PDB file of C-alpha atoms in Angstrom:
ATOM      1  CA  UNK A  20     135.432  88.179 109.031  1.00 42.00           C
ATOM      2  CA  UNK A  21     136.924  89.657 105.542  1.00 61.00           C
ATOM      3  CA  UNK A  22     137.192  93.256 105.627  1.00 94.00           C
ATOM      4  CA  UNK A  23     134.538  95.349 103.457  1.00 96.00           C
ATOM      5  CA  UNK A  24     134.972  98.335 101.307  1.00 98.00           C
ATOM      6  CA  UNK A  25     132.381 101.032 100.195  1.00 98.00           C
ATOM      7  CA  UNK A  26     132.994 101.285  96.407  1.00 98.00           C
ATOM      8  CA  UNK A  27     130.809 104.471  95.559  1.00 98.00           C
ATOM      9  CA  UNK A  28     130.304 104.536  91.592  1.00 98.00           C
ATOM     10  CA  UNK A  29     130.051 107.874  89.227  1.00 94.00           C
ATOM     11  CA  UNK A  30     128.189 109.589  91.715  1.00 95.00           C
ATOM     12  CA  UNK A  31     130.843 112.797  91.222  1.00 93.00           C
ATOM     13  CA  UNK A  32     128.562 113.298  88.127  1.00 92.00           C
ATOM     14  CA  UNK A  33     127.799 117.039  86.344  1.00 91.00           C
ATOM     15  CA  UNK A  34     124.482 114.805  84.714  1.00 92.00           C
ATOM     16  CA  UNK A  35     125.184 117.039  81.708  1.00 88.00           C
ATOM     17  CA  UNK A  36     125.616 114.056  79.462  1.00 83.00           C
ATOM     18  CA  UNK A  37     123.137 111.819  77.274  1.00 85.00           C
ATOM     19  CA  UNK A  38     120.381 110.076  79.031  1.00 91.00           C
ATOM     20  CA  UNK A  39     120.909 112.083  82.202  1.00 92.00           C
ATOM     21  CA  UNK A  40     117.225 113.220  81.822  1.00 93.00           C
ATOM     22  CA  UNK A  41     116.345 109.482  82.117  1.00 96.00           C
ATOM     23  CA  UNK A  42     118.962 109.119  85.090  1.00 96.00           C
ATOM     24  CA  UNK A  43     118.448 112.004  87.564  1.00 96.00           C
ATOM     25  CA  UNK A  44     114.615 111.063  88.799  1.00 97.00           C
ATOM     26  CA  UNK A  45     116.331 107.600  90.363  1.00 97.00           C
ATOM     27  CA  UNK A  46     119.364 109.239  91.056  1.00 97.00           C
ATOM     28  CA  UNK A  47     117.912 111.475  93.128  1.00 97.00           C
ATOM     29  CA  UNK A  48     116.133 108.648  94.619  1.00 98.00           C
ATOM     30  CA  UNK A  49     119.123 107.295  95.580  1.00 98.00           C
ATOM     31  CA  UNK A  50     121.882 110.007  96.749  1.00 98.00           C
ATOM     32  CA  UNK A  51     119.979 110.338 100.403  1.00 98.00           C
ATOM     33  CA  UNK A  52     120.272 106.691 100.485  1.00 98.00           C
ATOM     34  CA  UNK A  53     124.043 106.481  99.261  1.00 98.00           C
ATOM     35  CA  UNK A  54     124.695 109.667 101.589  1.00 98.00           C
ATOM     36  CA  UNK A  55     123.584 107.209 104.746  1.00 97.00           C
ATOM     37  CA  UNK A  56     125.482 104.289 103.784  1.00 97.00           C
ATOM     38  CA  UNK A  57     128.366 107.183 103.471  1.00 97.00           C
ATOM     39  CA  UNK A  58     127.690 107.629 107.091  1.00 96.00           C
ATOM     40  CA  UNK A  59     127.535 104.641 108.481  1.00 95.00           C
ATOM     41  CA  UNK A  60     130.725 103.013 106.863  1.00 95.00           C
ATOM     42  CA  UNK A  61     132.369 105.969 107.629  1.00 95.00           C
ATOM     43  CA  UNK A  62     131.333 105.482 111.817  1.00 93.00           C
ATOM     44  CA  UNK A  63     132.321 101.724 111.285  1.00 93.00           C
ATOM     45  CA  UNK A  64     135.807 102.987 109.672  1.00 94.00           C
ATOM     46  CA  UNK A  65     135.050 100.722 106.669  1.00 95.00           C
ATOM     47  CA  UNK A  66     137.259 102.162 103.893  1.00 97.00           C
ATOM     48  CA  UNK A  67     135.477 104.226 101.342  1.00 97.00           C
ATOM     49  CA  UNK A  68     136.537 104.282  97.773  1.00 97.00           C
ATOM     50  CA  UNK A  69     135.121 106.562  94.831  1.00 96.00           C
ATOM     51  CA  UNK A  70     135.576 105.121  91.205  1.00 95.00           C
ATOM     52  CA  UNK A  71     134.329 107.749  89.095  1.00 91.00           C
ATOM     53  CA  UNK A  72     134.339 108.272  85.098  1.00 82.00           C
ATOM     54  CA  UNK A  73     136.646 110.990  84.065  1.00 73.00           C
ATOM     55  CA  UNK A  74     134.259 111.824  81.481  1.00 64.00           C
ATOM     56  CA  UNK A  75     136.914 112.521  78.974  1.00 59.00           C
ATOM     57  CA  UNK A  76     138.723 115.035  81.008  1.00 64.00           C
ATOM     58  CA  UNK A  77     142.234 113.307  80.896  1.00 57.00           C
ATOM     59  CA  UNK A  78     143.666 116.341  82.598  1.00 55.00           C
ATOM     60  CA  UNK A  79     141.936 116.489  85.320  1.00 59.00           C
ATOM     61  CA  UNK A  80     141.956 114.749  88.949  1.00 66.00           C
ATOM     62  CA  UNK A  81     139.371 113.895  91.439  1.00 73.00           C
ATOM     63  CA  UNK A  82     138.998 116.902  92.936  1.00 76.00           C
ATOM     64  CA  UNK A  83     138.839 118.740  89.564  1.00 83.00           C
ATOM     65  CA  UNK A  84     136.020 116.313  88.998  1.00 86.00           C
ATOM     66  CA  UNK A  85     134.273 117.214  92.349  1.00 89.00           C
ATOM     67  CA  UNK A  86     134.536 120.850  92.085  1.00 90.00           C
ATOM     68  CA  UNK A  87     133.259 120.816  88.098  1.00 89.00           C
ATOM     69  CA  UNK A  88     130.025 118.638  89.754  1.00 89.00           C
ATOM     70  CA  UNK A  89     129.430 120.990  92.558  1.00 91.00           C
ATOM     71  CA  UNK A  90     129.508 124.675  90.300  1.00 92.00           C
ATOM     72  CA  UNK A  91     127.033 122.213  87.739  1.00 91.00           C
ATOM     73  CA  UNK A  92     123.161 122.412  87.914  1.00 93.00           C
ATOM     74  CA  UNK A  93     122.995 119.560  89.877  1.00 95.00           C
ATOM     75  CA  UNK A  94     125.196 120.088  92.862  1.00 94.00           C
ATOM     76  CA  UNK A  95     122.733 118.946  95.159  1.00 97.00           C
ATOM     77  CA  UNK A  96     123.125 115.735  94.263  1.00 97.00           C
ATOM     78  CA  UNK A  97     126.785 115.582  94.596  1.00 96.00           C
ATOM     79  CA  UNK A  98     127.346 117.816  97.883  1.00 97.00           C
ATOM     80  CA  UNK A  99     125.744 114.868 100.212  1.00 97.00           C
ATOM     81  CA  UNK A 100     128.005 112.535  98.856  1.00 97.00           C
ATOM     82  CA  UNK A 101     131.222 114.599  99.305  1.00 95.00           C
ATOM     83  CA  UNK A 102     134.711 112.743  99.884  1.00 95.00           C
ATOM     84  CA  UNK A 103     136.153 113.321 102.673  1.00 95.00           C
ATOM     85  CA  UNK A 104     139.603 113.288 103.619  1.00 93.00           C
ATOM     86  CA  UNK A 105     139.978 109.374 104.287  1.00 95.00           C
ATOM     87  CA  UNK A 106     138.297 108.611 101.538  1.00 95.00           C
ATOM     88  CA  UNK A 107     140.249 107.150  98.582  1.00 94.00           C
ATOM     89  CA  UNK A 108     139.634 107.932  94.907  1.00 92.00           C
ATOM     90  CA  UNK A 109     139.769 105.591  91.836  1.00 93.00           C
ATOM     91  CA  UNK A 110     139.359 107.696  88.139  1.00 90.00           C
ATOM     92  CA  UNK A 111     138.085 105.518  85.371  1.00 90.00           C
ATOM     93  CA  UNK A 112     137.413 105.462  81.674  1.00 84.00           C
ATOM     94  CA  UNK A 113     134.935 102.639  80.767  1.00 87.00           C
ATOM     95  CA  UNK A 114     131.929 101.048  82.801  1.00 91.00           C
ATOM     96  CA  UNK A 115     133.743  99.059  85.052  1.00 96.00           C
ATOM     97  CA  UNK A 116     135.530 100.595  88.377  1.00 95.00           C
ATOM     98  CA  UNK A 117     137.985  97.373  87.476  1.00 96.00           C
ATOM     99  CA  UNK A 118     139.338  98.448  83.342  1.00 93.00           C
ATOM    100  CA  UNK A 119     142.295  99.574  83.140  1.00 91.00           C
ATOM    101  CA  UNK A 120     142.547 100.654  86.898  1.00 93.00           C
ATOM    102  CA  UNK A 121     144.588 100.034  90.226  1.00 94.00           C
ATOM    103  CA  UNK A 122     141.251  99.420  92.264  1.00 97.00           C
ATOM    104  CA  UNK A 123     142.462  95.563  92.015  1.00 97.00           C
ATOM    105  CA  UNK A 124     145.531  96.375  93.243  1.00 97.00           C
ATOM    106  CA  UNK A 125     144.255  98.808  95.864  1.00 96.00           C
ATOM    107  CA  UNK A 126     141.686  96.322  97.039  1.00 97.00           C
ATOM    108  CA  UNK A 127     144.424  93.236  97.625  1.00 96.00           C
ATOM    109  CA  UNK A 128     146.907  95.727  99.087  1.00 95.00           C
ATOM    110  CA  UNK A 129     144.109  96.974 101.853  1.00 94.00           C
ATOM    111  CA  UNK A 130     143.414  93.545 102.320  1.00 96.00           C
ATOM    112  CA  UNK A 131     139.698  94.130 101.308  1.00 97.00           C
ATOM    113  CA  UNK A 132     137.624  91.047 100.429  1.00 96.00           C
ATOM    114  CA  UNK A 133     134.222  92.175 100.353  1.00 97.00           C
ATOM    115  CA  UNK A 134     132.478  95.221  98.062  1.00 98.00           C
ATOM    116  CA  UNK A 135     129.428  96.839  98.501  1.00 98.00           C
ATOM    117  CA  UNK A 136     129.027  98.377  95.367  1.00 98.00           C
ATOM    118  CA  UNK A 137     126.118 101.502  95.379  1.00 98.00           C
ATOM    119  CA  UNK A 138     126.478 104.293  92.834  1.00 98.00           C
ATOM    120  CA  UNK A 139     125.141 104.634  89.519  1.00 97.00           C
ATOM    121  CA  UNK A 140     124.465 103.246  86.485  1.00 96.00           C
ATOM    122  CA  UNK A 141     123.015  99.720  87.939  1.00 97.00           C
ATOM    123  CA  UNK A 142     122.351  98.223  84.439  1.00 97.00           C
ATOM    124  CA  UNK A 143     126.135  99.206  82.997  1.00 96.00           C
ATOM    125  CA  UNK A 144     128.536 100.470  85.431  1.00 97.00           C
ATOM    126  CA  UNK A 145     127.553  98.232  88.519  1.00 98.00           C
ATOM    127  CA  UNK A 146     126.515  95.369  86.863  1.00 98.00           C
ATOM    128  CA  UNK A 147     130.081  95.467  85.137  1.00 98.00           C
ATOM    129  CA  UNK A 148     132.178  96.368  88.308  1.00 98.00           C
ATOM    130  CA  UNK A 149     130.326  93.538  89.730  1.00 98.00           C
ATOM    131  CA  UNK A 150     131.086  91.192  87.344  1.00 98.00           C
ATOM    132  CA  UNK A 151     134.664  91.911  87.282  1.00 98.00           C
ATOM    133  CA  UNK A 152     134.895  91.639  91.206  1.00 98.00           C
ATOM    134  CA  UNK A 153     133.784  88.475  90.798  1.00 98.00           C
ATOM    135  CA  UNK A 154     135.814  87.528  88.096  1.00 97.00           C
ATOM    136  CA  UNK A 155     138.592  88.987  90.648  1.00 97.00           C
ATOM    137  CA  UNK A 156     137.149  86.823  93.710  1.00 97.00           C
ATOM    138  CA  UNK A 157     136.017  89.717  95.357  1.00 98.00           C
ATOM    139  CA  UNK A 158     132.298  89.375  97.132  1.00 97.00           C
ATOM    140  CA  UNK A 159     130.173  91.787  96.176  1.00 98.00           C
ATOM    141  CA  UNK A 160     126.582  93.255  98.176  1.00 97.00           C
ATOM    142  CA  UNK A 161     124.917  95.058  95.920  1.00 98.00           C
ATOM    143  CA  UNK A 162     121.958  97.235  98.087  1.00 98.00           C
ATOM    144  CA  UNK A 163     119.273  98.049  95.499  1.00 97.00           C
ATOM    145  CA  UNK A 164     117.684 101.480  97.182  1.00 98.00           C
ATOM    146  CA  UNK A 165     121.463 102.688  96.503  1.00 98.00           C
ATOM    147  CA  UNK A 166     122.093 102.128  92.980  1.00 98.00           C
ATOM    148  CA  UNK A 167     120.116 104.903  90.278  1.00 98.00           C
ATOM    149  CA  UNK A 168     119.203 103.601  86.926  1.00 98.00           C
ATOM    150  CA  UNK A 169     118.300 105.061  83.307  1.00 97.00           C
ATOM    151  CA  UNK A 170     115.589 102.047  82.860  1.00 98.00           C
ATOM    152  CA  UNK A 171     114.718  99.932  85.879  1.00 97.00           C
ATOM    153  CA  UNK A 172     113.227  96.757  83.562  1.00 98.00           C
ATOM    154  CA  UNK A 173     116.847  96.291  82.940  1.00 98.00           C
ATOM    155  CA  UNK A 174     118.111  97.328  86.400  1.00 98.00           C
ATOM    156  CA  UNK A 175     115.705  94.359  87.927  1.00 98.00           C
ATOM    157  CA  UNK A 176     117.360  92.073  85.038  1.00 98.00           C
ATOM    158  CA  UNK A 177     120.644  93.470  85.700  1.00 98.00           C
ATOM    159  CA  UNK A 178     120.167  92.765  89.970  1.00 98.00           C
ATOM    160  CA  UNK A 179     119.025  89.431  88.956  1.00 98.00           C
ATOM    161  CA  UNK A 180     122.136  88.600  87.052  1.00 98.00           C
ATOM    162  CA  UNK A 181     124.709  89.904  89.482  1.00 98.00           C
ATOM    163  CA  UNK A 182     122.398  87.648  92.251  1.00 98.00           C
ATOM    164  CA  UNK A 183     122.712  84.392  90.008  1.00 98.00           C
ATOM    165  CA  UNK A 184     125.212  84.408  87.874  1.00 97.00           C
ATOM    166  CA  UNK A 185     127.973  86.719  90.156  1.00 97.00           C
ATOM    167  CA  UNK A 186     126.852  84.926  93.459  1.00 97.00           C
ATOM    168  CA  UNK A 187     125.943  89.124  94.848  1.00 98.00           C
ATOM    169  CA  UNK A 188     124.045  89.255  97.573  1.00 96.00           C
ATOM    170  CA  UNK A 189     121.506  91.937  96.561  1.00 97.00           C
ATOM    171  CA  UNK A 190     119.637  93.344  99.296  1.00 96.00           C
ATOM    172  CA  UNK A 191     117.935  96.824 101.007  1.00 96.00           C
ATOM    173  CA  UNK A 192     120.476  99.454 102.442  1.00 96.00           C
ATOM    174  CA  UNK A 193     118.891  98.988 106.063  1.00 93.00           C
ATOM    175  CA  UNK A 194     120.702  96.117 107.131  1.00 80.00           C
ATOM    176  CA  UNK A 195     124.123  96.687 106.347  1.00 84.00           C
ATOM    177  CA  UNK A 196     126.546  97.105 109.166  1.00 67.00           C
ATOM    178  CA  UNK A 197     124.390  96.735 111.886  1.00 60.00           C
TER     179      UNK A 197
END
């Protein structure tokens, strides 16, 4: 059996930026489900990895990131989904956890094969992490209750293309890793 990753996307998020307002009511919708998956890959010691925007703060690191999300407004969103000290931690510029970062590389060198992506935005930065996994051969598992959207008509279109055209298995949180 391939080994599987948790790839946890923007979650580390202040939500102080445009179209946050439209974000937050799924987001919040799905942290408690994110926070469970958290647990459980954690108890299975599948390897969890954080890819998180920067948000223009080229200075700073991930746990500059984490403690800027956890003094913001909406630090209970972030505090359930907390690294933790085996956790790994991926910064990123543009939508996809794969631009112009060493998750590739980290992946391979892990031997990791299979992604569950969950995380936030599904209809730009999921959708393009998982097309670039695929376009990297990784297999991807996208669980829909743990991916938060701005507008879900083009989170359903989005699931549907990383289903057909990305070969993702897109499925409910409640059956992974059992």
């Amino acid at each position: 059996m391939s080994k599987t990753a948790l790839i946890v996307i923007d979650m580390i998020n202040t939500y102080d930026h445009q179209d946050a307002e439209l974000l937050l009511p799924s987001a919040e919708e799905a942290v408690p489900v994110v926070a469970g998956l958290l647990r459980r890959a954690r108890d299975k010691d599948v390897p969890v990895i954080y890819v998180n925007d920067n948000f223009g703060e080229w200075r700073s690191h991930h746990g500059e990131l984490l403690d800027k999300a956890l003094a913001g407004p909406h630090a209970r969103l972030v505090e359930p989904l907390r690294p933790d000290d085996a956790s790994l931690f991926v910064v990123k510029a543009r939508h996809s956890a794969f631009f112009e970062t060493p998750l590739s590389y980290l992946l391979r060198q892990q031997g990791i094969e299979r992604l569950v992506l969950c995380g936030q935005v599904t209809e730009q930065c999921i959708l393009y992490s998982c097309l670039d996994a695929h376009i990297r051969h990784f297999d991807a598992t996208v669980p829909r209750d743990a991916v938060a959207c701005m507008h879900p008509d083009l989170a359903d279109a989005a699931l549907r293309m990383m289903e057909r055209n990305m070969g993702a298995r897109v499925c409910d949180s409640a059956g992974l890793w059992r």
